Short mmCIF file of C-alpha atoms and ligand atoms in Angstrom, two decimals:
data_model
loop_
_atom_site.label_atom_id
_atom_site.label_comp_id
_atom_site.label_asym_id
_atom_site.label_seq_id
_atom_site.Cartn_x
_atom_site.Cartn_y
_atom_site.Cartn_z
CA UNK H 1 105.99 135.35 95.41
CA UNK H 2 107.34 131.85 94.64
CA UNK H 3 104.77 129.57 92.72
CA UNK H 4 104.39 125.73 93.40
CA UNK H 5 102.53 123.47 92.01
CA UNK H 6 100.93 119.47 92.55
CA UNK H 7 98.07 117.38 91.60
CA UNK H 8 97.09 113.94 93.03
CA UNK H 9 94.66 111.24 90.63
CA UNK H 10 91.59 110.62 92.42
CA UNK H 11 91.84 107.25 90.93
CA UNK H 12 90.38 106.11 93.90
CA UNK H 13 89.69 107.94 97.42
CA UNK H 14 92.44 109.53 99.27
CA UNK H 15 94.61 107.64 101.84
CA UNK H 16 96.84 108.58 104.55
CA UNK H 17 99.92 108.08 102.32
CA UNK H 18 98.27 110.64 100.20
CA UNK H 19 97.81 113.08 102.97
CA UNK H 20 100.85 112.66 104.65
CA UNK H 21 102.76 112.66 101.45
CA UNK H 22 101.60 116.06 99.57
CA UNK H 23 98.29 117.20 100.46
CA UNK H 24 99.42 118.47 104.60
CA UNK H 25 102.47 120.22 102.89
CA UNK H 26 100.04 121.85 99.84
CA UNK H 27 98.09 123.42 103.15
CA UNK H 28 101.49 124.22 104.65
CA UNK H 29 102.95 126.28 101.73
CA UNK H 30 99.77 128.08 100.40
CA UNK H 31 100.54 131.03 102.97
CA UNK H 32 104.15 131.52 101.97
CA UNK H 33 103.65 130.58 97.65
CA UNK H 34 101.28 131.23 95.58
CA UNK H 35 99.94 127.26 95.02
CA UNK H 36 98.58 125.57 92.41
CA UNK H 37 96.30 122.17 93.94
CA UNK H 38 94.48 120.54 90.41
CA UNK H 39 92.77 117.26 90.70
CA UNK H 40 94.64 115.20 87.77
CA UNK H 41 91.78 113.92 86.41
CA UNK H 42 93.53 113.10 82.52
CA UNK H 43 95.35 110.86 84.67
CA UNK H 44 92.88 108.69 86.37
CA UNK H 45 91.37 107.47 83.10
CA UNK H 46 95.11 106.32 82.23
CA UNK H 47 93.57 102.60 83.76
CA UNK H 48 89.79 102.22 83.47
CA UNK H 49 87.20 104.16 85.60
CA UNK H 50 84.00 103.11 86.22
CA UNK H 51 82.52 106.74 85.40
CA UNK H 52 79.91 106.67 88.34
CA UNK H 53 82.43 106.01 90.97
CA UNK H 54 84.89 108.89 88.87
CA UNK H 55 81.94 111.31 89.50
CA UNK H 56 81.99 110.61 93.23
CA UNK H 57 85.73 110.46 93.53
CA UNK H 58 86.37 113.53 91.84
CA UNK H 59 83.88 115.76 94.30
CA UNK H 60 85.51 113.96 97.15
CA UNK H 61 88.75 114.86 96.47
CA UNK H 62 88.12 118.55 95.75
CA UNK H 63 85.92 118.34 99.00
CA UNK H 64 89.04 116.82 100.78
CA UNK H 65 91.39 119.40 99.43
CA UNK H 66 89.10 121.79 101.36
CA UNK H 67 88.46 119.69 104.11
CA UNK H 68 92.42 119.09 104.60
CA UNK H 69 92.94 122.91 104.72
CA UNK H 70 93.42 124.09 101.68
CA UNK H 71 92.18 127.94 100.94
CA UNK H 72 90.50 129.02 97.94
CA UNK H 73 91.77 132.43 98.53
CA UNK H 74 95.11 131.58 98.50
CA UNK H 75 95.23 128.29 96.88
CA UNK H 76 93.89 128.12 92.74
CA UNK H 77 92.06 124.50 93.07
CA UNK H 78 91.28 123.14 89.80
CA UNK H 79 89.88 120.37 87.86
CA UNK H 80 92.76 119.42 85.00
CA UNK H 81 90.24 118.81 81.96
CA UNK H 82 89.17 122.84 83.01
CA UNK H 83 92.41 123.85 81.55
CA UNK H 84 92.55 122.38 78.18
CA UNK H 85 96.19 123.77 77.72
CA UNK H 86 97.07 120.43 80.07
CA UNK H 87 96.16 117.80 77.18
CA UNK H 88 98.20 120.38 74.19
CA UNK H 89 101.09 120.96 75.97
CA UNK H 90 101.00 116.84 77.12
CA UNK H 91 100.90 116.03 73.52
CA UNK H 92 103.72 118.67 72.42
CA UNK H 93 105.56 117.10 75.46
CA UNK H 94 104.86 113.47 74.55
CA UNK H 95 106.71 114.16 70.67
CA UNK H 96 109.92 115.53 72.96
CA UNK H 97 110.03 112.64 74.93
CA UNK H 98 111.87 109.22 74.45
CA UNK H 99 110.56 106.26 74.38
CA UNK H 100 113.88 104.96 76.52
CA UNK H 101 112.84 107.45 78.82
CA UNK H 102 109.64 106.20 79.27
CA UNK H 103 110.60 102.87 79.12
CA UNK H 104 112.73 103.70 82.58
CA UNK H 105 109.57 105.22 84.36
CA UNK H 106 108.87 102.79 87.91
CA UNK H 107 105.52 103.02 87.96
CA UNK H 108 104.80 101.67 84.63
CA UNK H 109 108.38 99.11 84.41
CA UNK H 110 106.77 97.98 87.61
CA UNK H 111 103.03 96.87 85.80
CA UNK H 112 104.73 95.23 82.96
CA UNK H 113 107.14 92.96 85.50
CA UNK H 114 103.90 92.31 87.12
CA UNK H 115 102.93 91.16 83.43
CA UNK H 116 99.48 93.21 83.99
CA UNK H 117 97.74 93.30 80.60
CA UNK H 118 96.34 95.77 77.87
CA UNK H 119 98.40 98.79 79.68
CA UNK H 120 96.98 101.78 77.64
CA UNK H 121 99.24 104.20 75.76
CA UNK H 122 98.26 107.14 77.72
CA UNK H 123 99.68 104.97 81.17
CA UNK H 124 102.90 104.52 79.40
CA UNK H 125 102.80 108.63 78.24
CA UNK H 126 101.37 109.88 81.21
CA UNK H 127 105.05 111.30 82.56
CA UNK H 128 104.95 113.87 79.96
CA UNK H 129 101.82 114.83 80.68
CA UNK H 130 102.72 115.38 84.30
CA UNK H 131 105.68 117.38 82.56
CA UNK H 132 103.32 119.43 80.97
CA UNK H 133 100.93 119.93 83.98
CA UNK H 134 104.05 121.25 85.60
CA UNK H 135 105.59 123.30 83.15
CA UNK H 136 102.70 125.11 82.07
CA UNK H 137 102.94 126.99 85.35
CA UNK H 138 107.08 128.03 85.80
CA UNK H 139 106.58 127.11 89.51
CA UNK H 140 110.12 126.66 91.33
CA UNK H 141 108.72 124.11 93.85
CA UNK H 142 106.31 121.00 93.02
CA UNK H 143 106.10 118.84 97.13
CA UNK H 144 105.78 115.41 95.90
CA UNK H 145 105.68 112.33 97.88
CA UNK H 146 108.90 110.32 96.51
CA UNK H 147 107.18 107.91 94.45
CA UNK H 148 106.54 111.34 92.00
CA UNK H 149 109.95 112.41 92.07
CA UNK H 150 111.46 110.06 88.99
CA UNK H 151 108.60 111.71 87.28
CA UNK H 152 109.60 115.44 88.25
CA UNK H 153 113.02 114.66 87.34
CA UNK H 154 112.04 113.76 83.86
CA UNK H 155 110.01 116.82 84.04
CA UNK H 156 113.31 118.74 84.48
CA UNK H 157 114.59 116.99 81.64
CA UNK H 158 112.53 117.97 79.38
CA UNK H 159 112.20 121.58 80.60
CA UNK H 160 116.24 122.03 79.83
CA UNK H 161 115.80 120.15 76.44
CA UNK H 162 113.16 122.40 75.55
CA UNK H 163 115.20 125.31 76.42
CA UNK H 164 118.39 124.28 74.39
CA UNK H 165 116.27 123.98 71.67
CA UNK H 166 113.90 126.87 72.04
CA UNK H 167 115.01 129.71 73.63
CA UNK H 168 114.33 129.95 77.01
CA UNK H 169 110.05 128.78 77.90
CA UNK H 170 110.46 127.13 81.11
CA UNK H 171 111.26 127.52 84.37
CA UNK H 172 113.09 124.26 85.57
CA UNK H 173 111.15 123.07 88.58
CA UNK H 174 112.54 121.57 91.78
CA UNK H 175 110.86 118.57 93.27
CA UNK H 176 109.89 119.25 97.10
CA UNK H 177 110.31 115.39 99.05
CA UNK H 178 109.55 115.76 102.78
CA UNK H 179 112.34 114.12 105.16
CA UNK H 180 109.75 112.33 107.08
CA UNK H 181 106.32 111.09 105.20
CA UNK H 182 107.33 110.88 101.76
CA UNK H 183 107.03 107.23 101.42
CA UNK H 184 104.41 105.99 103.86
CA UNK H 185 103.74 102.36 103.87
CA UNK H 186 101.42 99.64 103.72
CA UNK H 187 100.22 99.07 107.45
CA UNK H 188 99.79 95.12 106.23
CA UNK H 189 102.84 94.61 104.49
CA UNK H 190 105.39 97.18 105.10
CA UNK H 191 107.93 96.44 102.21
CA UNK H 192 104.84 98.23 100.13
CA UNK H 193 103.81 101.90 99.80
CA UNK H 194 100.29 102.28 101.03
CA UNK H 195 98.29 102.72 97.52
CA UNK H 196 94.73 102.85 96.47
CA UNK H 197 95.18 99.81 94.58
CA UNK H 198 95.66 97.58 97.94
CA UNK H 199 93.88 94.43 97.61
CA UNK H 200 93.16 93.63 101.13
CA UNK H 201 92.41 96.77 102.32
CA UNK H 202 93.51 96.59 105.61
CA UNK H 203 96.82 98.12 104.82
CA UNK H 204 95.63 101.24 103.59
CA UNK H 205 93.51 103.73 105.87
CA UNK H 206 91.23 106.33 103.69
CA UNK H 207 91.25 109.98 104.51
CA UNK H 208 87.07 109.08 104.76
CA UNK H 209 87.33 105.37 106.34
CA UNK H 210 84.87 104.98 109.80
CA UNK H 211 87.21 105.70 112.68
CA UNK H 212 86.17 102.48 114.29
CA UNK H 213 88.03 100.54 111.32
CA UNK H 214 90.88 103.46 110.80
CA UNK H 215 91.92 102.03 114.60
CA UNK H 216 91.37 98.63 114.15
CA UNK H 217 93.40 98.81 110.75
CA UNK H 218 95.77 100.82 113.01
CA UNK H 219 96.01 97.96 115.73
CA UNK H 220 96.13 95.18 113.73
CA UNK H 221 98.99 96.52 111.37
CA UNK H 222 102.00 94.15 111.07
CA UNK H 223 105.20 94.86 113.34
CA UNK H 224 108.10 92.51 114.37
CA UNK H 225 109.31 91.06 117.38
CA UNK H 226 112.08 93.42 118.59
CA UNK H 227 109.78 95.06 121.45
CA UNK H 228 111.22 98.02 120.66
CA UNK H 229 110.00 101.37 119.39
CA UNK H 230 113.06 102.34 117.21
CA UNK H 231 113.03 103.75 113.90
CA UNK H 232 114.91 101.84 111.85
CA UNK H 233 113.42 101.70 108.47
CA UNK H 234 115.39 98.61 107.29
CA UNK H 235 115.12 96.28 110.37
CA UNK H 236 111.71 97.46 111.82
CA UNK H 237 109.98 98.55 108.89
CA UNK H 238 106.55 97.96 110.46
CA UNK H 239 107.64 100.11 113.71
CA UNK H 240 109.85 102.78 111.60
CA UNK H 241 106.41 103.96 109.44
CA UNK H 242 104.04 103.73 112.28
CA UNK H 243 106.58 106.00 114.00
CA UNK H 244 106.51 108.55 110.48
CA UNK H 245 103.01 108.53 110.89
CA UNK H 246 102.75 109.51 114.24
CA UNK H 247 105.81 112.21 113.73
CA UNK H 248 104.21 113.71 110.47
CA UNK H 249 100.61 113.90 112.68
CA UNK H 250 102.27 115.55 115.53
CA UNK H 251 104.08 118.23 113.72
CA UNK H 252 107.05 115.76 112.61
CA UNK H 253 107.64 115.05 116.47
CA UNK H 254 111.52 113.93 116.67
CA UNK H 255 112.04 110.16 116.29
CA UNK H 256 114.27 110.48 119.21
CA UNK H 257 111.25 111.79 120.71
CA UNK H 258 108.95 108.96 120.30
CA UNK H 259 111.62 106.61 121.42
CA UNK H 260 111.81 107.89 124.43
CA UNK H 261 108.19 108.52 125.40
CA UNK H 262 108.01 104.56 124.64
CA UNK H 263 111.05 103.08 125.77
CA UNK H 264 110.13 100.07 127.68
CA UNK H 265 106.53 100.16 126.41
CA UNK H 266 104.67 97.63 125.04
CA UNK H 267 103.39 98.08 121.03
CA UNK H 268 99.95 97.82 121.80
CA UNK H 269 100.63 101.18 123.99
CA UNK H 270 102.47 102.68 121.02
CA UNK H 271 99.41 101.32 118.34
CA UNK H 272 97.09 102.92 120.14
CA UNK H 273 98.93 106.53 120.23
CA UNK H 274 99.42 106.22 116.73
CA UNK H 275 96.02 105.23 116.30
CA UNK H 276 94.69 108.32 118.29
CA UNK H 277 96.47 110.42 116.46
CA UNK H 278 94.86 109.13 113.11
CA UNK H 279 91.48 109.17 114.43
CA UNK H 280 91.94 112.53 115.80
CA UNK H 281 93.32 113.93 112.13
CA UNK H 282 90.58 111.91 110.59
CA UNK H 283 87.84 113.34 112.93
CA UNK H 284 88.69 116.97 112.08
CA UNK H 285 89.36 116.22 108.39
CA UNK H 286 85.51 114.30 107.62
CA UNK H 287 83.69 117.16 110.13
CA UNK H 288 84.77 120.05 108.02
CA UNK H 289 84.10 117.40 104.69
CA UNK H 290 80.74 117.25 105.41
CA UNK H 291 80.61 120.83 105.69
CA UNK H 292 82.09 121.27 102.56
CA UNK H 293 79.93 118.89 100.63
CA UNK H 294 76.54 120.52 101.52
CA UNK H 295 77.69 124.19 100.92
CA UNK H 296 78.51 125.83 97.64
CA UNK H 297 81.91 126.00 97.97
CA UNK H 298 83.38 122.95 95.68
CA UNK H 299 81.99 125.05 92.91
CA UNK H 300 82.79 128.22 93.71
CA UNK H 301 86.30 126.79 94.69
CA UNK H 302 86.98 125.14 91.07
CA UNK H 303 85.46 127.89 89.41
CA UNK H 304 88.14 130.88 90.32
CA UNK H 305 91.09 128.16 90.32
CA UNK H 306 90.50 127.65 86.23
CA UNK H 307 89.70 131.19 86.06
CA UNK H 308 93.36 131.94 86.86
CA UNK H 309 94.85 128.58 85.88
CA UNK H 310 93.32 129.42 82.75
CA UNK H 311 94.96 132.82 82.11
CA UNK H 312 98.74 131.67 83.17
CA UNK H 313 98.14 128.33 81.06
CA UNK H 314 96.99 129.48 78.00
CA UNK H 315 99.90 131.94 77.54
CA UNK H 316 102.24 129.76 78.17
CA UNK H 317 100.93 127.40 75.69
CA UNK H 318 100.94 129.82 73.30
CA UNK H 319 104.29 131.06 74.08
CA UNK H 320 105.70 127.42 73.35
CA UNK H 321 103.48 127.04 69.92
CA UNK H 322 105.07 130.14 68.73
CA UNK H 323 108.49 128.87 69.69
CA UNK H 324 108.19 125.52 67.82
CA UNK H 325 106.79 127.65 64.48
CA UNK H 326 103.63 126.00 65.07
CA UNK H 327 101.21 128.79 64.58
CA UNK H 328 101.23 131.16 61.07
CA UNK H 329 102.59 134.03 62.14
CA UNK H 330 99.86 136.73 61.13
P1 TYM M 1 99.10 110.18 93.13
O1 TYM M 1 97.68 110.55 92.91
O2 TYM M 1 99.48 108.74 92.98
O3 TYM M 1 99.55 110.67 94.52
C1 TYM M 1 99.30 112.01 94.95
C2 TYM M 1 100.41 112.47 95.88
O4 TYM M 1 100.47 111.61 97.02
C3 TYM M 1 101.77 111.08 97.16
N1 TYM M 1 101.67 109.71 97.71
C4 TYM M 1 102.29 109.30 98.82
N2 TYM M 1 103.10 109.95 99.69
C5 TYM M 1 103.56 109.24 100.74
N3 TYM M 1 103.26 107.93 100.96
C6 TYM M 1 102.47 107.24 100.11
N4 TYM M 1 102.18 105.96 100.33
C7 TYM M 1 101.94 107.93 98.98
N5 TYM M 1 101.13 107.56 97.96
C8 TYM M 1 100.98 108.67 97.19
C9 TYM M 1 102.36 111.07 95.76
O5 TYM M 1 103.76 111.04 95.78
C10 TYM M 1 101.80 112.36 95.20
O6 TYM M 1 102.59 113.48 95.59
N6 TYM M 1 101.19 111.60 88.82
C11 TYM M 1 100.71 112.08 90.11
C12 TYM M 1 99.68 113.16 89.98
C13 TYM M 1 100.14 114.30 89.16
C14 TYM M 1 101.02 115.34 89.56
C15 TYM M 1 101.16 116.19 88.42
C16 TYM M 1 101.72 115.60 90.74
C17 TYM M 1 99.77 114.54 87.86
N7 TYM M 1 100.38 115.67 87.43
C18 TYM M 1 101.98 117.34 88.46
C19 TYM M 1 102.54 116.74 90.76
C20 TYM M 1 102.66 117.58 89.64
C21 TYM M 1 100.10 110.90 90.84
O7 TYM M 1 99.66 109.96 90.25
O8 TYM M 1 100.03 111.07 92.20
#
């Protein structure tokens, strides 16, 4: 069976982007690949947590794993710090990366344009820990929404240079980037990816936001004045990702599709479509949460997941030690 692997940073609760994105195709593959789901919690402390609201957005976002679909039978769901091999192998990763490599990273290029201040050192690392995450586990697929796949390309990089140098200790992965979802936007200002870190909030709907203000964030999200429901990402930004949202909902629906169930309608008649649709996935997905949260099963869920994460982790990192003469050799 083919492995694949992802993690998403509860840095924050889960959005639609987030959903969309990785976590609908983690509950698609985990029939067909043996899947590895961790909650990247090394990650989230990269910018400063508040620990009480960590506590509550780590249980949510195992809970919403579970809630989304995912299957502890067939999925291993796991808390990163529960495999310590994660931080070794990061470190052993982070002395094989360069700093020009790093330096060429979006995510962080894109905090220091924005001249944010005291960025930690483990922000402007945290690619090779992602590298390690990855690599600890040979998978051959890791689904990614795009903004991750710079990062998994790296990850390749480094997999190849450890090889040349080694002997052969990875498997280099490929990144898995839907056609339709991988880059949802902000439903306020469409030139941005929807993101946790979105000041107004009405641009970003959470996976546990009250329906009543999912649709009004829905209705109220910024289109054009074409009068025309056409996907065309570069002119009608606005139109073009409510129209991904509504495909990727509706078991990615055909944009031809949607055009044509709307031609000659009015956007308010298209909102509200898209908005059912999000209320609808929203409804299902915070029913079964609240199951989830008053029954055993986070624990029994994160439990098994290290269990084997565990096993296949700490071989690996020993496998890699050994090849770098690390270890005495008794
Ligand atoms: P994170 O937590 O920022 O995002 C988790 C996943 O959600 C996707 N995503 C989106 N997809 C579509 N539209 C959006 N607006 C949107 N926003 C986020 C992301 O692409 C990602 O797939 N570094 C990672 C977590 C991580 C990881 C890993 C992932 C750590 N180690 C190893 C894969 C493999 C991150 O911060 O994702």
């Amino acid at each position: 069976m083919k492995r694949m692997l992802s993690g998403i940073k509860p840095t924050g609760q889960l959005h639609l982007g987030n959903y969309i994105g990785a976590l609908r195709h983690f509950v698609e593959y985990q029939d067909e690949y043996e899947m590895f789901a961790f909650i990247a919690n090394l990650h989230c402390i990269t910018v400063p947590q508040d620990p009480k609201e960590l506590q509550t957005n780590l249980r949510d976002c195992v809970a919403l794993y579970l809630a989304c679909g995912l299957d502890p039978a067939k999925a291993n769901i796991f808390l990163q710090t529960d495999v310590r091999a994660h931080a070794q192998l990061g470190y052993i990763m982070c002395c094989h990366t360069y700093m020009g490599e790093l330096n060429r990273m979006t995510q962080f290029k894109d905090k220091m344009a924005h001249g944010e201040k005291n960025l930690s050192g483990g922000l402007y690392t945290y690619p090779s820990l992602m590298a390690a995450d990855i690599l600890l586990y040979d998978p051959d697929y890791v689904p990614v929404g795009e903004d991750q796949k710079q990062h998994v390309e790296l990850t390749r990089d480094l997999a190849i240079r450890f090889n040349n140098r080694y002997g052969d200790l990875f498997k280099v992965p490929e990144p898995l980037v839907a056609k339709v979802g991988a880059r949802i936007m902000s439903l306020s200002d469409p030139s941005k990816k929807m993101s946790k870190s979105d000041e107004t909030n009405k641009g970003c709907i959470y996976l546990l936001d009250d329906l009543k203000k999912a649709r009004k964030k829905v209705m109220s999200a910024v289109t054009d004045n074409c009068a025309n429901v056409h996907f065309d990402p570069e002119n009608q930004p606005g139109i073009s990702n409510l129209m991904q949202i509504l495909s990727s909902l509706s078991d990615e629906r055909p944009m031809g599709e949607i055009e044509a169930e709307f031609a000659g309608k009015g956007y308010g008649e298209f909102k509200r479509s898209v908005a059912d649709a999000v209320c609808a996935k929203l409804e299902e997905i915070q029913t079964r949460y609240n199951e989830v949260l008053s029954s055993g099963e986070i624990d029994r869920a994160l439990n098994s997941g290290a269990e084997r994460a565990n096993l296949i982790a700490d071989e690996k990192l020993a496998k890699v030690q050994k090849a770098l003469g690390m270890e005495i050799i008794r």
